[in-house]
Structures are given as structure tokens and as C-alpha cells.
Amino acid sequence: MNWRAVIPCGITLTILYLGFMGMLQAIGGEHAMAAKLVLLAAILDGIDGEIARRVRGQTAFGAKLDTYVDTVSFGVAPALLAYLAFWSRYGHLGELFAFVIVAGDSGTGKSSLCR
């Protein structure tokens, strides 16, 4: 990996860390903190691609990593948070609602459900 890719990949991994920490906070009942971490991840996600372009650090690996990280941080983390904060009391229906969030996220910011 060339040095130019290190900065955007580092930002992308930070986004993954924030999504993961958001999940841990949600599990611990700290729903507001979990939401803040996912929101911070979303803000960083808005700049990682731009930074990669500006430093000419775009790589195929970075693109795949970004897709994976987006699925975790903006699919799984929000679904877990929503389930634990709101939908767990609805049993299997709540599980289904949470699953739709995960299934609808393709890591590209666009719904991938049945595409």
C-alpha cells in the first residue's frame, strides 16, 4: 500500500471503530452516546473519500474497505441501536424491523434491498 492511501484508510478504520464503539454503547444501554458515535462516524464518512481523492490515495482495497465499514457502521450499528432502544419489546417483529435496516444497507448509502 502506498503512503497516500494510509491517511484515507486510517480515517475509514476510525469510522469502523466509531461504529463498533457505538454498538458496544448500545449494548451497555448508553443509547444517546451510541447515536452520537454513529453520527460522528457519518460525519467522517463524508470526508474520507474526498481526502482520498485530494491526496491521490484511492485504492481498490480502500474502496472495498469503505463498503465493508459503511455496512457495519451505517447498517449493523444503527440497526442494533434501534433494536435495543425501541424495538426489542416487540419480539420477532422488532428483530425484523432491525434486520430491514441491515438488509437495506449496501455500504454505498443507497438501499440495496432487492436490487
C-alpha atoms as a PDB file:
ATOM      1  CA  MET A   1       0.000   0.000   0.000  1.00  0.00           C
ATOM      2  CA  ASN A   2       1.424   3.387  -0.894  1.00  0.00           C
ATOM      3  CA  TRP A   3       1.742   6.094   1.748  1.00  0.00           C
ATOM      4  CA  ARG A   4      -1.005   8.187   0.135  1.00  0.00           C
ATOM      5  CA  ALA A   5      -3.570   5.514   0.964  1.00  0.00           C
ATOM      6  CA  VAL A   6      -2.642   5.392   4.652  1.00  0.00           C
ATOM      7  CA  ILE A   7      -4.483   8.606   5.583  1.00  0.00           C
ATOM      8  CA  PRO A   8      -7.867   7.775   3.996  1.00  0.00           C
ATOM      9  CA  CYS A   9      -7.663   4.153   5.173  1.00  0.00           C
ATOM     10  CA  GLY A  10      -6.885   5.401   8.677  1.00  0.00           C
ATOM     11  CA  ILE A  11      -9.972   7.600   8.573  1.00  0.00           C
ATOM     12  CA  THR A  12     -12.042   4.687   7.285  1.00  0.00           C
ATOM     13  CA  LEU A  13     -10.783   2.460  10.098  1.00  0.00           C
ATOM     14  CA  THR A  14     -11.639   5.221  12.570  1.00  0.00           C
ATOM     15  CA  ILE A  15     -15.192   5.136  11.185  1.00  0.00           C
ATOM     16  CA  LEU A  16     -15.271   1.370  11.791  1.00  0.00           C
ATOM     17  CA  TYR A  17     -14.023   1.924  15.351  1.00  0.00           C
ATOM     18  CA  LEU A  18     -16.748   4.510  15.982  1.00  0.00           C
ATOM     19  CA  GLY A  19     -19.425   2.168  14.624  1.00  0.00           C
ATOM     20  CA  PHE A  20     -18.127  -0.689  16.774  1.00  0.00           C
ATOM     21  CA  MET A  21     -17.960   1.518  19.867  1.00  0.00           C
ATOM     22  CA  GLY A  22     -21.496   2.676  19.084  1.00  0.00           C
ATOM     23  CA  MET A  23     -22.630  -0.944  19.155  1.00  0.00           C
ATOM     24  CA  LEU A  24     -20.908  -1.528  22.495  1.00  0.00           C
ATOM     25  CA  GLN A  25     -22.515   1.610  23.924  1.00  0.00           C
ATOM     26  CA  ALA A  26     -25.937   0.470  22.680  1.00  0.00           C
ATOM     27  CA  ILE A  27     -25.446  -2.936  24.303  1.00  0.00           C
ATOM     28  CA  GLY A  28     -24.487  -1.158  27.519  1.00  0.00           C
ATOM     29  CA  GLY A  29     -27.708   0.864  27.441  1.00  0.00           C
ATOM     30  CA  GLU A  30     -25.993   4.144  26.542  1.00  0.00           C
ATOM     31  CA  HIS A  31     -28.252   4.831  23.559  1.00  0.00           C
ATOM     32  CA  ALA A  32     -27.583   8.566  23.316  1.00  0.00           C
ATOM     33  CA  MET A  33     -23.810   8.003  23.272  1.00  0.00           C
ATOM     34  CA  ALA A  34     -24.233   5.243  20.698  1.00  0.00           C
ATOM     35  CA  ALA A  35     -26.186   7.610  18.453  1.00  0.00           C
ATOM     36  CA  LYS A  36     -23.517  10.302  18.853  1.00  0.00           C
ATOM     37  CA  LEU A  37     -20.779   7.856  17.851  1.00  0.00           C
ATOM     38  CA  VAL A  38     -22.689   6.740  14.745  1.00  0.00           C
ATOM     39  CA  LEU A  39     -23.321  10.390  13.862  1.00  0.00           C
ATOM     40  CA  LEU A  40     -19.615  11.191  14.249  1.00  0.00           C
ATOM     41  CA  ALA A  41     -18.834   8.206  12.027  1.00  0.00           C
ATOM     42  CA  ALA A  42     -21.231   9.603   9.413  1.00  0.00           C
ATOM     43  CA  ILE A  43     -19.501  12.983   9.502  1.00  0.00           C
ATOM     44  CA  LEU A  44     -16.096  11.354   8.980  1.00  0.00           C
ATOM     45  CA  ASP A  45     -17.555   9.175   6.236  1.00  0.00           C
ATOM     46  CA  GLY A  46     -18.457  12.338   4.397  1.00  0.00           C
ATOM     47  CA  ILE A  47     -14.815  13.353   4.195  1.00  0.00           C
ATOM     48  CA  ASP A  48     -12.793  10.147   3.787  1.00  0.00           C
ATOM     49  CA  GLY A  49     -13.473   9.835   0.064  1.00  0.00           C
ATOM     50  CA  GLU A  50     -12.709  13.495  -0.535  1.00  0.00           C
ATOM     51  CA  ILE A  51      -9.420  13.187   1.337  1.00  0.00           C
ATOM     52  CA  ALA A  52      -8.521  10.068  -0.662  1.00  0.00           C
ATOM     53  CA  ARG A  53      -9.121  11.985  -3.891  1.00  0.00           C
ATOM     54  CA  ARG A  54      -7.197  15.049  -2.742  1.00  0.00           C
ATOM     55  CA  VAL A  55      -4.093  13.110  -1.692  1.00  0.00           C
ATOM     56  CA  ARG A  56      -4.497  10.744  -4.652  1.00  0.00           C
ATOM     57  CA  GLY A  57      -4.757   7.840  -2.237  1.00  0.00           C
ATOM     58  CA  GLN A  58      -7.624   5.953  -3.832  1.00  0.00           C
ATOM     59  CA  THR A  59      -7.062   2.200  -3.975  1.00  0.00           C
ATOM     60  CA  ALA A  60      -9.164  -0.851  -4.752  1.00  0.00           C
ATOM     61  CA  PHE A  61      -8.530  -2.024  -1.191  1.00  0.00           C
ATOM     62  CA  GLY A  62      -9.725   1.316   0.195  1.00  0.00           C
ATOM     63  CA  ALA A  63     -12.926   1.102  -1.837  1.00  0.00           C
ATOM     64  CA  LYS A  64     -13.664  -2.414  -0.555  1.00  0.00           C
ATOM     65  CA  LEU A  65     -12.785  -1.399   2.999  1.00  0.00           C
ATOM     66  CA  ASP A  66     -15.110   1.601   2.750  1.00  0.00           C
ATOM     67  CA  THR A  67     -18.004  -0.601   1.622  1.00  0.00           C
ATOM     68  CA  TYR A  68     -17.451  -3.032   4.487  1.00  0.00           C
ATOM     69  CA  VAL A  69     -17.094  -0.235   7.055  1.00  0.00           C
ATOM     70  CA  ASP A  70     -20.231   1.509   5.783  1.00  0.00           C
ATOM     71  CA  THR A  71     -22.229  -1.699   6.190  1.00  0.00           C
ATOM     72  CA  VAL A  72     -21.062  -2.146   9.763  1.00  0.00           C
ATOM     73  CA  SER A  73     -21.228   1.498  10.848  1.00  0.00           C
ATOM     74  CA  PHE A  74     -24.385   2.528   8.977  1.00  0.00           C
ATOM     75  CA  GLY A  75     -26.227  -0.785   8.712  1.00  0.00           C
ATOM     76  CA  VAL A  76     -25.436  -3.016  11.681  1.00  0.00           C
ATOM     77  CA  ALA A  77     -24.718  -0.332  14.309  1.00  0.00           C
ATOM     78  CA  PRO A  78     -27.916   1.694  13.721  1.00  0.00           C
ATOM     79  CA  ALA A  79     -29.981  -1.492  13.493  1.00  0.00           C
ATOM     80  CA  LEU A  80     -28.630  -2.726  16.818  1.00  0.00           C
ATOM     81  CA  LEU A  81     -29.169   0.671  18.412  1.00  0.00           C
ATOM     82  CA  ALA A  82     -32.742   0.931  17.116  1.00  0.00           C
ATOM     83  CA  TYR A  83     -33.497  -2.618  18.210  1.00  0.00           C
ATOM     84  CA  LEU A  84     -32.127  -2.190  21.721  1.00  0.00           C
ATOM     85  CA  ALA A  85     -33.544   1.307  22.243  1.00  0.00           C
ATOM     86  CA  PHE A  86     -37.003   0.864  20.719  1.00  0.00           C
ATOM     87  CA  TRP A  87     -37.894  -2.415  19.073  1.00  0.00           C
ATOM     88  CA  SER A  88     -36.747  -5.162  21.451  1.00  0.00           C
ATOM     89  CA  ARG A  89     -40.105  -5.067  23.233  1.00  0.00           C
ATOM     90  CA  TYR A  90     -41.818  -6.169  20.003  1.00  0.00           C
ATOM     91  CA  GLY A  91     -40.091  -9.552  19.873  1.00  0.00           C
ATOM     92  CA  HIS A  92     -39.649 -11.053  16.430  1.00  0.00           C
ATOM     93  CA  LEU A  93     -41.330  -8.086  14.759  1.00  0.00           C
ATOM     94  CA  GLY A  94     -38.720  -5.794  16.296  1.00  0.00           C
ATOM     95  CA  GLU A  95     -35.984  -8.130  15.086  1.00  0.00           C
ATOM     96  CA  LEU A  96     -37.437  -7.948  11.594  1.00  0.00           C
ATOM     97  CA  PHE A  97     -37.517  -4.125  11.693  1.00  0.00           C
ATOM     98  CA  ALA A  98     -33.856  -4.072  12.722  1.00  0.00           C
ATOM     99  CA  PHE A  99     -32.943  -6.595  10.052  1.00  0.00           C
ATOM    100  CA  VAL A 100     -34.526  -4.417   7.361  1.00  0.00           C
ATOM    101  CA  ILE A 101     -32.055  -1.661   8.279  1.00  0.00           C
ATOM    102  CA  VAL A 102     -29.130  -4.042   7.784  1.00  0.00           C
ATOM    103  CA  ALA A 103     -30.550  -5.614   4.620  1.00  0.00           C
ATOM    104  CA  GLY A 104     -31.280  -2.213   3.134  1.00  0.00           C
ATOM    105  CA  ASP A 105     -27.689  -1.010   3.517  1.00  0.00           C
ATOM    106  CA  SER A 106     -25.297  -1.833   0.702  1.00  0.00           C
ATOM    107  CA  GLY A 107     -22.416   0.224   2.042  1.00  0.00           C
ATOM    108  CA  THR A 108     -22.981   2.730  -0.731  1.00  0.00           C
ATOM    109  CA  GLY A 109     -25.507   4.938   1.016  1.00  0.00           C
ATOM    110  CA  LYS A 110     -28.234   3.588  -1.239  1.00  0.00           C
ATOM    111  CA  SER A 111     -30.742   0.899  -0.457  1.00  0.00           C
ATOM    112  CA  SER A 112     -29.696  -2.476  -1.798  1.00  0.00           C
ATOM    113  CA  LEU A 113     -32.814  -4.321  -0.781  1.00  0.00           C
ATOM    114  CA  CYS A 114     -33.997  -6.401  -3.762  1.00  0.00           C
ATOM    115  CA  ARG A 115     -31.807  -4.611  -6.277  1.00  0.00           C
END
